[in-house]
Structure formats: structure tokens, C-alpha cells
CSV table of C-alpha atoms in Angstrom, one decimal:
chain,number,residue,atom,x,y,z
O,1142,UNK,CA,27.6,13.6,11.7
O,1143,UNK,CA,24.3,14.7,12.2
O,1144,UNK,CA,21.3,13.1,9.6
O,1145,UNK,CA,21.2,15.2,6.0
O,1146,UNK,CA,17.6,17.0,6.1
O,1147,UNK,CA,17.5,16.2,2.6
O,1148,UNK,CA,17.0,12.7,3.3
O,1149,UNK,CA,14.3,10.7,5.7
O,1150,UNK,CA,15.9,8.6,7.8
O,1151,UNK,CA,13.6,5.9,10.2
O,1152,UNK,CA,13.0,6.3,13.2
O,1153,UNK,CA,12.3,10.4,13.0
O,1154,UNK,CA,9.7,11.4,14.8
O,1155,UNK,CA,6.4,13.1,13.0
O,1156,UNK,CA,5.1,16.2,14.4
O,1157,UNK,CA,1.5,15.7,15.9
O,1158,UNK,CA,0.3,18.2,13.0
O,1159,UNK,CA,2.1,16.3,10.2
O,1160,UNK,CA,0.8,13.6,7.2
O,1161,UNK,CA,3.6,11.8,6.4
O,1162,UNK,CA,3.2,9.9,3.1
O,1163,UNK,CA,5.6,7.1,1.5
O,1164,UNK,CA,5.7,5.7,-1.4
O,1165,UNK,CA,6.8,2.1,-0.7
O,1166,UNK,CA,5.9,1.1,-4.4
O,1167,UNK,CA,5.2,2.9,-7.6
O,1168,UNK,CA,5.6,0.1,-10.5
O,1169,UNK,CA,3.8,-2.2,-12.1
O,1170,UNK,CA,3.0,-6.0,-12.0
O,1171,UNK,CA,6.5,-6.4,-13.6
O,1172,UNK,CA,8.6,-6.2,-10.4
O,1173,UNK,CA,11.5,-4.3,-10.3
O,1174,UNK,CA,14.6,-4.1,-8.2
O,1175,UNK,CA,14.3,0.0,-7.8
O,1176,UNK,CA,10.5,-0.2,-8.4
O,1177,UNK,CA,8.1,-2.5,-6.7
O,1178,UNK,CA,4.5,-2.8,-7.4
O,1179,UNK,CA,1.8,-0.2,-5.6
O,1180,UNK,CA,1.9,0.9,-2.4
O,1181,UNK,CA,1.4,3.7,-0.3
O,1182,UNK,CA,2.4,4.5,3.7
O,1183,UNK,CA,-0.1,7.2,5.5
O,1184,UNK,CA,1.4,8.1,9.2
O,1185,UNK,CA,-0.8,11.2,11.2
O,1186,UNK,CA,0.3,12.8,13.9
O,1187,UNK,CA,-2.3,11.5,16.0
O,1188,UNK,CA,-0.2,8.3,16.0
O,1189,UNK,CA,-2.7,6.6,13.2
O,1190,UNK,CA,-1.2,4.4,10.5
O,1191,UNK,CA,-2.9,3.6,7.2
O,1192,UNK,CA,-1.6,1.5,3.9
O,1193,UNK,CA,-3.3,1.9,0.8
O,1194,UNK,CA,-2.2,-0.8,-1.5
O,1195,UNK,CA,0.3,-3.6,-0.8
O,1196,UNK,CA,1.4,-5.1,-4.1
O,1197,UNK,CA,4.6,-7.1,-5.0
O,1198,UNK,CA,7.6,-6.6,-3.4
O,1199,UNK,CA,6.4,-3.1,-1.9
O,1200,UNK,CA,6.5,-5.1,2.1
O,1201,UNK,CA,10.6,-5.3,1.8
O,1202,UNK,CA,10.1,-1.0,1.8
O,1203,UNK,CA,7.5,-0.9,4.2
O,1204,UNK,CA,9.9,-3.4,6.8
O,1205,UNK,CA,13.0,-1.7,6.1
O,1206,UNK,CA,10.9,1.8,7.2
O,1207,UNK,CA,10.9,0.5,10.8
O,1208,UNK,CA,7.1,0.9,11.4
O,1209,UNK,CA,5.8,-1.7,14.2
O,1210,UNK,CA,3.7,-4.5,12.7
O,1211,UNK,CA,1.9,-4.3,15.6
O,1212,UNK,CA,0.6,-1.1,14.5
O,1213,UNK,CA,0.2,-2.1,10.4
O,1214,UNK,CA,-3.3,-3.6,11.1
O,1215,UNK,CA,-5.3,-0.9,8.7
O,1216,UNK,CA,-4.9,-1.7,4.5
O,1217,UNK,CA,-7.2,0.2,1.7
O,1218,UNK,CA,-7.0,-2.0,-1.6
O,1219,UNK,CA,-8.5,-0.3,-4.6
O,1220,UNK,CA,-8.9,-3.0,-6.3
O,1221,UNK,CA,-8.0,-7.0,-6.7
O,1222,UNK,CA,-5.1,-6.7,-9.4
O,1223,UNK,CA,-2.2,-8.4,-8.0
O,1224,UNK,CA,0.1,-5.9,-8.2
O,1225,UNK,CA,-2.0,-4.2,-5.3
O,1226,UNK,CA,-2.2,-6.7,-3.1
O,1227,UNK,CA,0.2,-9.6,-3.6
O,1228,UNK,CA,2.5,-8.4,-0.1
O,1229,UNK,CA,-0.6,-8.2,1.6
O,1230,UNK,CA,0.2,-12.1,2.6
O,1231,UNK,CA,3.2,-11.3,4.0
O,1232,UNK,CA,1.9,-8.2,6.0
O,1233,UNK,CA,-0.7,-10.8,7.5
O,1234,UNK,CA,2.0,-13.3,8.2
O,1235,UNK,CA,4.7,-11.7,10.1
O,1236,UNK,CA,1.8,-9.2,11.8
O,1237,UNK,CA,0.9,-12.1,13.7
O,1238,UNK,CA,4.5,-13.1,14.4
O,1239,UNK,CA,6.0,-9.0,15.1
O,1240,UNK,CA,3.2,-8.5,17.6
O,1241,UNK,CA,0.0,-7.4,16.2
O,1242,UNK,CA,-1.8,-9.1,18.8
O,1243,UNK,CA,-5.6,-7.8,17.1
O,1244,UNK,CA,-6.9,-8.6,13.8
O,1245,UNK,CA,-5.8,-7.2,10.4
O,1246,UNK,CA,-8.2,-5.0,8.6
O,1247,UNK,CA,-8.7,-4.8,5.2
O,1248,UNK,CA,-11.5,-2.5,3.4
O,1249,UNK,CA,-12.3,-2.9,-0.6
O,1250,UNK,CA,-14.8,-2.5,-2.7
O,1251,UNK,CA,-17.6,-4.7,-3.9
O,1252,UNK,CA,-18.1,-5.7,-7.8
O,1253,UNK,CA,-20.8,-6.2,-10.0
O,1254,UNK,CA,-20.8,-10.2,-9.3
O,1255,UNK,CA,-20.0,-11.4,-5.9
O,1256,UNK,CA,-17.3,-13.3,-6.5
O,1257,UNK,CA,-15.0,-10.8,-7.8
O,1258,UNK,CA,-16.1,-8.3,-4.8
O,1259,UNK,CA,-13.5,-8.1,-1.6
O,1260,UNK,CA,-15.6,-10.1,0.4
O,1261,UNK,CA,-15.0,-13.1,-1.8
O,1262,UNK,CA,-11.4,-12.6,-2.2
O,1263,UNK,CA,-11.0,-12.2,2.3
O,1264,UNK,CA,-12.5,-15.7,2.3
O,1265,UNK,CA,-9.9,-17.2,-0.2
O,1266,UNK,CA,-7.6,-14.9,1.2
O,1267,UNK,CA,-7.8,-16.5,4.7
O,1268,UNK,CA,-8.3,-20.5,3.0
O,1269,UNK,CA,-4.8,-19.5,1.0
O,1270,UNK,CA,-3.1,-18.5,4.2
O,1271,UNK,CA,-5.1,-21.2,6.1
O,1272,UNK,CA,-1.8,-23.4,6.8
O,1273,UNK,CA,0.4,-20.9,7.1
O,1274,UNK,CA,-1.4,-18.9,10.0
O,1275,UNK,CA,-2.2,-22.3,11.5
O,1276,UNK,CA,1.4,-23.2,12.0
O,1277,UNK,CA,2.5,-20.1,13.2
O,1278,UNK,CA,-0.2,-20.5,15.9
O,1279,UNK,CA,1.5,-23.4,17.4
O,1280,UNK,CA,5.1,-21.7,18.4
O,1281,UNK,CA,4.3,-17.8,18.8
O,1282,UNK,CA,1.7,-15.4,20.8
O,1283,UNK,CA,-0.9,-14.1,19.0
O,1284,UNK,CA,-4.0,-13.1,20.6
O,1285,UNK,CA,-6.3,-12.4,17.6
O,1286,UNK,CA,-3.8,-11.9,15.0
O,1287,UNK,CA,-4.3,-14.9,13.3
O,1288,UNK,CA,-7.5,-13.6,12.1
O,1289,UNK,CA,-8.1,-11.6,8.9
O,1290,UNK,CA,-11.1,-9.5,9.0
O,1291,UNK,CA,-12.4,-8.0,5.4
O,1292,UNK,CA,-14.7,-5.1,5.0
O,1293,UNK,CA,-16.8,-4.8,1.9
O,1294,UNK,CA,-18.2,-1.5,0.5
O,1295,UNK,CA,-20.8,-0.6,-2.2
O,1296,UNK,CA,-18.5,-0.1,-5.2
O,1297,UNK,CA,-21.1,1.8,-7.4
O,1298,UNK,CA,-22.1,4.3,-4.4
O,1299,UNK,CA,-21.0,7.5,-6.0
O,1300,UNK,CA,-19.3,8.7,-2.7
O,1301,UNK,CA,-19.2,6.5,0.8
O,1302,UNK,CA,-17.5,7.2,4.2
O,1303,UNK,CA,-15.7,3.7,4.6
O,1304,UNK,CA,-13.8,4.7,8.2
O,1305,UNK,CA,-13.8,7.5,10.8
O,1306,UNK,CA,-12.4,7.5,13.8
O,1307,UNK,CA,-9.8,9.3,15.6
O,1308,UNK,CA,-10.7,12.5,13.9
O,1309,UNK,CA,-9.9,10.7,10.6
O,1310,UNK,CA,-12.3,10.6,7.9
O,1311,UNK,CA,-11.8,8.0,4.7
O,1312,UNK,CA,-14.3,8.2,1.9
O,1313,UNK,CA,-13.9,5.8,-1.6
O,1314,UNK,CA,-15.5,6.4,-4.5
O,1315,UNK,CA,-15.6,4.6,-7.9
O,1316,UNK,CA,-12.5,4.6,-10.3
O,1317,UNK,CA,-13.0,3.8,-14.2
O,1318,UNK,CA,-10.6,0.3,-14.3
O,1319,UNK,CA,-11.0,-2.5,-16.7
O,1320,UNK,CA,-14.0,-4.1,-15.0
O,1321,UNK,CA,-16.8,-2.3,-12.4
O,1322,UNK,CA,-14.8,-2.8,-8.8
O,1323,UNK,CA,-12.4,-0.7,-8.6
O,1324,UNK,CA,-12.4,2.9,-6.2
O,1325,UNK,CA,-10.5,5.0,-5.0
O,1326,UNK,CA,-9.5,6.5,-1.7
O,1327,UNK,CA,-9.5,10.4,0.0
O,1328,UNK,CA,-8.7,10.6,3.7
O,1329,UNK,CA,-8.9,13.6,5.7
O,1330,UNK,CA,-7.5,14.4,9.1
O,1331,UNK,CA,-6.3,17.6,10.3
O,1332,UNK,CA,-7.6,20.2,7.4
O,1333,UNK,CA,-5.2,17.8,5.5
O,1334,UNK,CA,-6.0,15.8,3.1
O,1335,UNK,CA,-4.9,12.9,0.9
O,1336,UNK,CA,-6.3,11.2,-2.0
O,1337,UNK,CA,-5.3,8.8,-3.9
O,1338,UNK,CA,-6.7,7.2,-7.4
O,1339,UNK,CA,-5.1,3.5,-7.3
O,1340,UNK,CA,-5.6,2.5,-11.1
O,1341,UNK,CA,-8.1,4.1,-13.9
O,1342,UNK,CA,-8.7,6.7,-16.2
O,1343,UNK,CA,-10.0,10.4,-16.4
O,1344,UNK,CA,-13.5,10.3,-14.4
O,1345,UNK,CA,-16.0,12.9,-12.9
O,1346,UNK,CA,-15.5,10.7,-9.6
O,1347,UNK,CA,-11.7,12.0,-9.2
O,1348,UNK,CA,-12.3,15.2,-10.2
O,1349,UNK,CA,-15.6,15.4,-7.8
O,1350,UNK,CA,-13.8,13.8,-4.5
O,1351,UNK,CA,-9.9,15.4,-5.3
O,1352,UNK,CA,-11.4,19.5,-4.7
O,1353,UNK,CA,-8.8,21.1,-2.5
O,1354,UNK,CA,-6.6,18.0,-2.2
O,1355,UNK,CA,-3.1,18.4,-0.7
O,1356,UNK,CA,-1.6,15.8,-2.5
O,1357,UNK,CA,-3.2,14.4,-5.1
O,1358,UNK,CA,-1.7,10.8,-6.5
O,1359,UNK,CA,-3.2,9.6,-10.0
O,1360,UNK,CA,-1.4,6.8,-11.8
O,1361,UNK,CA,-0.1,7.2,-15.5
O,1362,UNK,CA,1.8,4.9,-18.1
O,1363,UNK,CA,4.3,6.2,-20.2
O,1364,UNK,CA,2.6,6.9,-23.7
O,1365,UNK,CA,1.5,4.1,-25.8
O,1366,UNK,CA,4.9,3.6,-28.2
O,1367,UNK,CA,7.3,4.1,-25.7
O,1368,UNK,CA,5.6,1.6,-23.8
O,1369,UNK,CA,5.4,-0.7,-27.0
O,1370,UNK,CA,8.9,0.1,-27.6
O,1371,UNK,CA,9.9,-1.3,-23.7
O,1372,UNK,CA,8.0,-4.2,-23.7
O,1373,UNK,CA,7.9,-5.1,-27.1
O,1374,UNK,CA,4.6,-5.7,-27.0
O,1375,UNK,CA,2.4,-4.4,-30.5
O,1376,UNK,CA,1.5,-0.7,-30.7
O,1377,UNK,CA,-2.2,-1.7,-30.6
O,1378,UNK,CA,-1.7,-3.8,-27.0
O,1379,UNK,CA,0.3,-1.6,-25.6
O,1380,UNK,CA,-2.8,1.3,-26.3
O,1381,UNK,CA,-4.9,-1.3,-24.8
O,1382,UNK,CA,-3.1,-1.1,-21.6
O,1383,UNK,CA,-2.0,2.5,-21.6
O,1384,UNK,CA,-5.1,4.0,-23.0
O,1385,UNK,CA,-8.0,1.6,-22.8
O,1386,UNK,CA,-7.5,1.0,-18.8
O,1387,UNK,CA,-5.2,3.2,-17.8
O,1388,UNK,CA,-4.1,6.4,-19.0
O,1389,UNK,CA,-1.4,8.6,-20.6
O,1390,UNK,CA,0.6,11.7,-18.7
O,1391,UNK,CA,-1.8,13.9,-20.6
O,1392,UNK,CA,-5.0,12.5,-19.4
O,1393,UNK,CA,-3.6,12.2,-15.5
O,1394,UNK,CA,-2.5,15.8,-16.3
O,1395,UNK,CA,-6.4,17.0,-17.2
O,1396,UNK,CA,-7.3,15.6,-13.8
O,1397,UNK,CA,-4.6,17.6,-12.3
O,1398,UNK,CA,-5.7,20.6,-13.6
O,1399,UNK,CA,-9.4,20.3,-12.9
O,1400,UNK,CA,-8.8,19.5,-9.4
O,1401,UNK,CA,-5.3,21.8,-8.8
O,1402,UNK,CA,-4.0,20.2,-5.9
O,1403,UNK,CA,-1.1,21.9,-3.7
O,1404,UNK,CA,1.1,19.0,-4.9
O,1405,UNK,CA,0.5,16.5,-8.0
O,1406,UNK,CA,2.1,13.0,-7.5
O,1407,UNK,CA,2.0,10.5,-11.2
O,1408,UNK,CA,3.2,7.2,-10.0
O,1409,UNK,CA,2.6,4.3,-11.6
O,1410,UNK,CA,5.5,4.4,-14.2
O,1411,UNK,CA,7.8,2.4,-15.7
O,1412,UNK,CA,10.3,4.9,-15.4
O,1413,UNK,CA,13.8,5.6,-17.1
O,1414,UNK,CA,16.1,8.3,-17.8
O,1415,UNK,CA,15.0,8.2,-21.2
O,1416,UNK,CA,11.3,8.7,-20.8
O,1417,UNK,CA,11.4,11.4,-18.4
O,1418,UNK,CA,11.3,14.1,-21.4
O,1419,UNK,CA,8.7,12.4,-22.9
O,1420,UNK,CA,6.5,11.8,-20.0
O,1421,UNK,CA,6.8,15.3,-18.7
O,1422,UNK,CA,5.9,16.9,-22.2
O,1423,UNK,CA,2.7,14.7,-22.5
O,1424,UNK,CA,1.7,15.8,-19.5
O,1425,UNK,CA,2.5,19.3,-19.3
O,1426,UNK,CA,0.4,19.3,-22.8
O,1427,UNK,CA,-2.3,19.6,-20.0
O,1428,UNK,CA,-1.4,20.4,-16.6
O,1429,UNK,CA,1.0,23.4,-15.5
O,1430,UNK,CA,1.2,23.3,-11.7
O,1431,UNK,CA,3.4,21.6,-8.9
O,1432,UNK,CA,4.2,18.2,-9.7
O,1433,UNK,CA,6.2,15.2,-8.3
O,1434,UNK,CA,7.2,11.8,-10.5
O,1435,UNK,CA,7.0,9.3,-7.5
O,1436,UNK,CA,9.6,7.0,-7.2
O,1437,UNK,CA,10.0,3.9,-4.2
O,1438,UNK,CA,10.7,5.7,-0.9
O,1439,UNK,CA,9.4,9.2,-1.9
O,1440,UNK,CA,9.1,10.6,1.1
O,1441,UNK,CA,6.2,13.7,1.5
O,1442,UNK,CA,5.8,15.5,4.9
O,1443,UNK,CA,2.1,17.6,4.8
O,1444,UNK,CA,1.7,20.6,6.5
O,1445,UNK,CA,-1.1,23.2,6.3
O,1446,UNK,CA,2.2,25.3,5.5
O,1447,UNK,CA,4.1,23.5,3.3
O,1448,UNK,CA,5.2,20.1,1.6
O,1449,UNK,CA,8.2,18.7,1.6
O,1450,UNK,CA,9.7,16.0,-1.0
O,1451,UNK,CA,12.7,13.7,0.5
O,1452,UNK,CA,13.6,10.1,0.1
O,1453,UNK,CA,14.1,7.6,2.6
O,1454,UNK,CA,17.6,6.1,3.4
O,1455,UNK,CA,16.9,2.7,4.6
O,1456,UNK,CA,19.6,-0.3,5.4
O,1457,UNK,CA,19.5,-2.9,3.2
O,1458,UNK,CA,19.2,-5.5,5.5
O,1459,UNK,CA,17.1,-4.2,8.3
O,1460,UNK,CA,15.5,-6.3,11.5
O,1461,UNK,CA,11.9,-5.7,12.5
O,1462,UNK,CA,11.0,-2.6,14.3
O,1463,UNK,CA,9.9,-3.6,18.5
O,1464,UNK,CA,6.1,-3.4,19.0
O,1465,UNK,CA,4.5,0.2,19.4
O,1466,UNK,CA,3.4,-1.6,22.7
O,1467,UNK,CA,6.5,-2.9,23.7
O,1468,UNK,CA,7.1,-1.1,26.7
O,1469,UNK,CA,3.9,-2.1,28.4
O,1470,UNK,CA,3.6,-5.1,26.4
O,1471,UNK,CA,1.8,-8.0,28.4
O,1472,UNK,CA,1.8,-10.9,25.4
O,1473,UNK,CA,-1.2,-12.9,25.1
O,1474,UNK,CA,-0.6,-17.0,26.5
O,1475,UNK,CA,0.3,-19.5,24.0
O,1476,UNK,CA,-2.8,-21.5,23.1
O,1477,UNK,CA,-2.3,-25.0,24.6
O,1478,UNK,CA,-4.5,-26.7,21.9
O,1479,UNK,CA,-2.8,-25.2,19.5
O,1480,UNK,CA,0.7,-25.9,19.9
O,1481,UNK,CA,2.8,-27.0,16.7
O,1482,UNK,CA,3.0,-30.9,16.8
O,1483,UNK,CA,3.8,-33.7,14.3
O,1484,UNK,CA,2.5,-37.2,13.5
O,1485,UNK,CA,4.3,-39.6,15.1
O,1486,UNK,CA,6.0,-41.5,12.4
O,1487,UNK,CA,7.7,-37.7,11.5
O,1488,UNK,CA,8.8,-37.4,15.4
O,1489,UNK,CA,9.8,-40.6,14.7
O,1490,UNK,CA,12.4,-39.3,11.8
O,1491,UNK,CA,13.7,-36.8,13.9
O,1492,UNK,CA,17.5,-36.8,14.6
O,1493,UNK,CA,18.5,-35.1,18.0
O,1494,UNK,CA,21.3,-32.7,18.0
O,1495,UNK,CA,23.3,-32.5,21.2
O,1496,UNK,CA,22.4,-29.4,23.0
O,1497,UNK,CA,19.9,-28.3,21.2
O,1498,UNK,CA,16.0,-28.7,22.8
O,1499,UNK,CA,13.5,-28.6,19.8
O,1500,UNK,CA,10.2,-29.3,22.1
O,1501,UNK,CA,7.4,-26.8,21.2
O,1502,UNK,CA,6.7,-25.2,25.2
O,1503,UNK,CA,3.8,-23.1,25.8
């Protein structure tokens, strides 16, 4: 029975003219089963892979997708909240491990004191995973995969080129987010573009940088009482959080129809059946063009002709993906000084097992 082209299913090739853009989270710090926290999946023709955001829970999409970790070695945070970043440990992890034999890379912006900027959190990034990556150094190949590299940017620079190569062309640019940091992202490839807002409200830096957009993503809550009413939090919190530092359907809407993008993505919602009516009315109070509520596993092939909106079938419990360079694949030696050894009152401990050899060999 041949695959419903309704659905995505992995493992289908992309057309060397193609985006193709996934959402493998569209939630919120509050983890859920059918929504994890932000994430986004950029694949190009050209072979290049991108991920912009990695928060909670959104890596158990991004695995079951069947992308090689070996070729996952590119992440865009917008900004430091957890719930944009918290996978990004296990992307590092198992790169290593699945592979990705060269160094992670991970671009963000700068704040307004040091220590909050990107290039603060990559070196408590790296001491956090310190004994993690160090044991996994003693028992696998790695070549330079062990190593974390972060890239810091000017957050206040109105409009920055952060990476171009391959005939793809990222710029960031700031985002209006609780403290100064945050940015947000547009890439460019192909006469296609992609831009993405990560968290914040209404700004003339979104409208400026998301002109001629082909898909456009800004995030949203659902307005202020419902979102008192589902996490019973009091009406003038929840406007804290929904207005104050984020922003309403209506407002995400107004960006939408200052920009006009060929497709409008709102993600970042707690969604339910029961607030679809009332999302959609807030925001068509301001915006009357195409529009898609992002949901984990949206699935959004970009042409120059046309867009199309599927979601990805994935198994539940899928097995890593072989290396992109599997077939000419010559792994890097094991690191003699660094295989995985004990002190010798915990060799000591050890009881053998018939038939089973638990020496660490290089």
C-alpha cells in the first residue's frame, strides 16, 4: 500500500529546490505529551540542515524523524529560556555517539550583561556536560564531537548576517522578550525564505526583516482569561505572561498583516479543542490572510510554487537514523588516553559474568 500523500513519512527524499520545515515542538515550558517545548527542523535541497530552537522534549521528534546526527551539527537559539534549549543536551550527547564526528555549533545572541549572553551560557553549557562527554570519550569514536563550539552575536545590532554559506544566508535581528537578548532568525536560500520570531511581542524588527517572507512563524498565547482559566493562575499574571512578554492572537495577527507572508504559522500555544474559536477570532480581529495553527510534526514543503501543510507519521519507538556519511564512513581511532577506566578498588567490586568480556578495547 503505497504512502498517503497526505502524510510525511521519513525517509522521503526532498527535491533539490525544496525548504522543508518541521515543527518538532510548539508548546511551552509546561511539557506536553502531544506538545513539546520549541523547536523547529529547516532541511534545503542543497542537502543543508538547520534547527532553530531545541527545547524540552522536542529531540524525541527530531530522532523519531530519522535525520543523521551526524548531520545535526548547526542549532539557532533565540534566546536562553529553557524551553528553547533544554534538548540541546541531548542533541550534543548522542551527536557524538550517532557519528557526528565535528563539532556542534550553536549561534545566539549576546545580552546587555555578559553573563546572560550565549557566550556565557556555551561555557556552562560545556562544564554541565563536562562528565558526561568525558565518559562517552572513553568507549566510542568521536573525532571532534566532543566539543561544543558557541557563536556569539551583537544582540542590539538592528540587523546582522550570523551565517552564509552554501548559498544560504541567515540574518537575526532583535525580538522585544522579557529582558534585552533575545532575536530572531530569517534564512534565505533559493529565492526562499524562512523566518522565524522565537518569543516576543509586536516590533518594527519583525515587521522590518519578515518583507516577502514565505513562511512566516510568530508565537502567540491564547488570550489572557483563557489562559488564567487553564492554569489557574490570577487574571493579572496570566496578562503578565500573555501580554506583558508575549503576545495575544491579535497582536501576532498585526504582524501578519504588516508583513503578508505567503503562509502565516502561530505556534506557541497551549492548544485545545476548546480554544481554537477563540484563538482564531482574536486573531482574525487583525489579520485576514493564509494561516496555519502549528502543531508537533507539522510538516511544510516550500516551493517558489506552492506550500504544502502535512504531518509526519513517525514510529513510536524509532532507532537512530545511519550516518549521512555512512557509506564512505572511515571512523576516527579511539583515543588511547582516553579510554573509560575505573579506580581500582571499583574494578575491585566488579563481579564477572561468564561469557561476557566487559574490558574497554580501543
Amino acid at each position: 500500500m503505497p504512502n498517503d500523500p497526505n502524510f510525511f513519512y521519513p525517509g522521503e527524499s526532498l527535491a533539490d529546490h525544496t525548504m522543508r520545515i518541521t515543527a518538532l515542538g510548539t508548546g511551552m515550558p509546561f511539557c506536553r505529551r502531544e506538545q513539546r517545548s520549541c523547536g523547529w527542523l529547516v532541511e534545503l535541497g542543497n542537502g543543508d540542515v538547520f534547527v532553530f530552537d531545541l527545547g524540552t522534549g522536542s529531540s524525541a521528534n527530531l530522532n523519531a524523524l530519522g535525520v543523521p546526527h551526524s548531520n545535526l551539527d548547526k542549532v539557532f537559539l533565540t534566546h536562553l529560556h529553557v524551553d528553547h534549549w533544554g534538548d540541546l543536551t541531548s542533541l550534543h550527547a548522542l551527536g557524538m555517539v550517532r557519528g557526528r564526528f565535528t563539532p556542534l555549533h550553536v549561534w545566539g545572541p549576546s545580552a546587555k550583561e555578559a553573563r546572560l549572553g550565549t557566550a556565557a551560557f556555551g561555557q556552562a553549557f560545556n562544564n554541565m556536560m563536562a562528565w558526561d562527554i568525558e565518559s562517552r570519550m572513553g568507549v566510542v569514536n568521536f573525532g571532534e564531537g566532543n566539543q561544543a563550539v558557541f557563536h556569539e552575536f551583537d544582540y542590539a545590532a538592528p540587523v546582522k548576517t550570523v551565517y552564509e554559506e552554501n548559498g544560504v544566508k541567515i540574518t537575526a535581528f532583535p525580538a522585544l522578550h522579557c529582558l534585552d537578548g533575545p532575536n530572531s532568525y530569517r534564512l534565505d536560500w533559493n529565492g526562499l525564505s524562512f523566518v522565524f520570531l522565537g518569543d516576543g511581542k509586536p516590533s518594527t524588527f519583525i515587521v522590518d526583516n519578515g518583507q516577502n517572507a514565505d513562511v512566516l512563524i510568530h508565537e502567540a498565547f491564547v488570550p489572557a482569561p483563557f489562559y488564567a482559566q487553564k492554569t489557574h493562575l490570577p487574571l493579572q499574571v496570566a496578562s503578565n505572561i500573555a501580554n506583558g512578554v508575549h503576545c495575544p492572537p491579535r497582536s501576532a495577527g498585526k504582524i501578519f498583516d504588516l508583513t503578508r507572508p505567503r503562509l502565516a504559522v502561530l505556534y506557541h500555544l497551549m492548544l485545545s479543542e476548546d480554544l481554537l474559536v477563540p484563538i482564531l477570532d482574536d486573531l482574525r480581529a487583525t489579520y485576514d490572510g493564509p494561516l496555519a495553527l502549528a502543531q508537533d510534526l507539522m510538516v511544510l514543503n516550500v516551493t517558489k510554487d506552492r506550500i504544502t501543510q502535512r504531518k509526519a507519521v513517525l514510529p513510536d519507538l524509532a532507532w537512530p537514523a545511519p550516518a549521512h556519511h555512512a557509506a564512505t564512513d572511515t571512523r576516527p581511532p579511539m583515543n588511547p588516553n582516553k579510554l573509560a577506566t575505573l579506580s581500582p578498588f571499583l574494578q575491585e567490586a566488579e563481579i564477572p559474568v561468564e561469557g561476557v568480556d566487559t574490558e574497554i578495547k580501543g
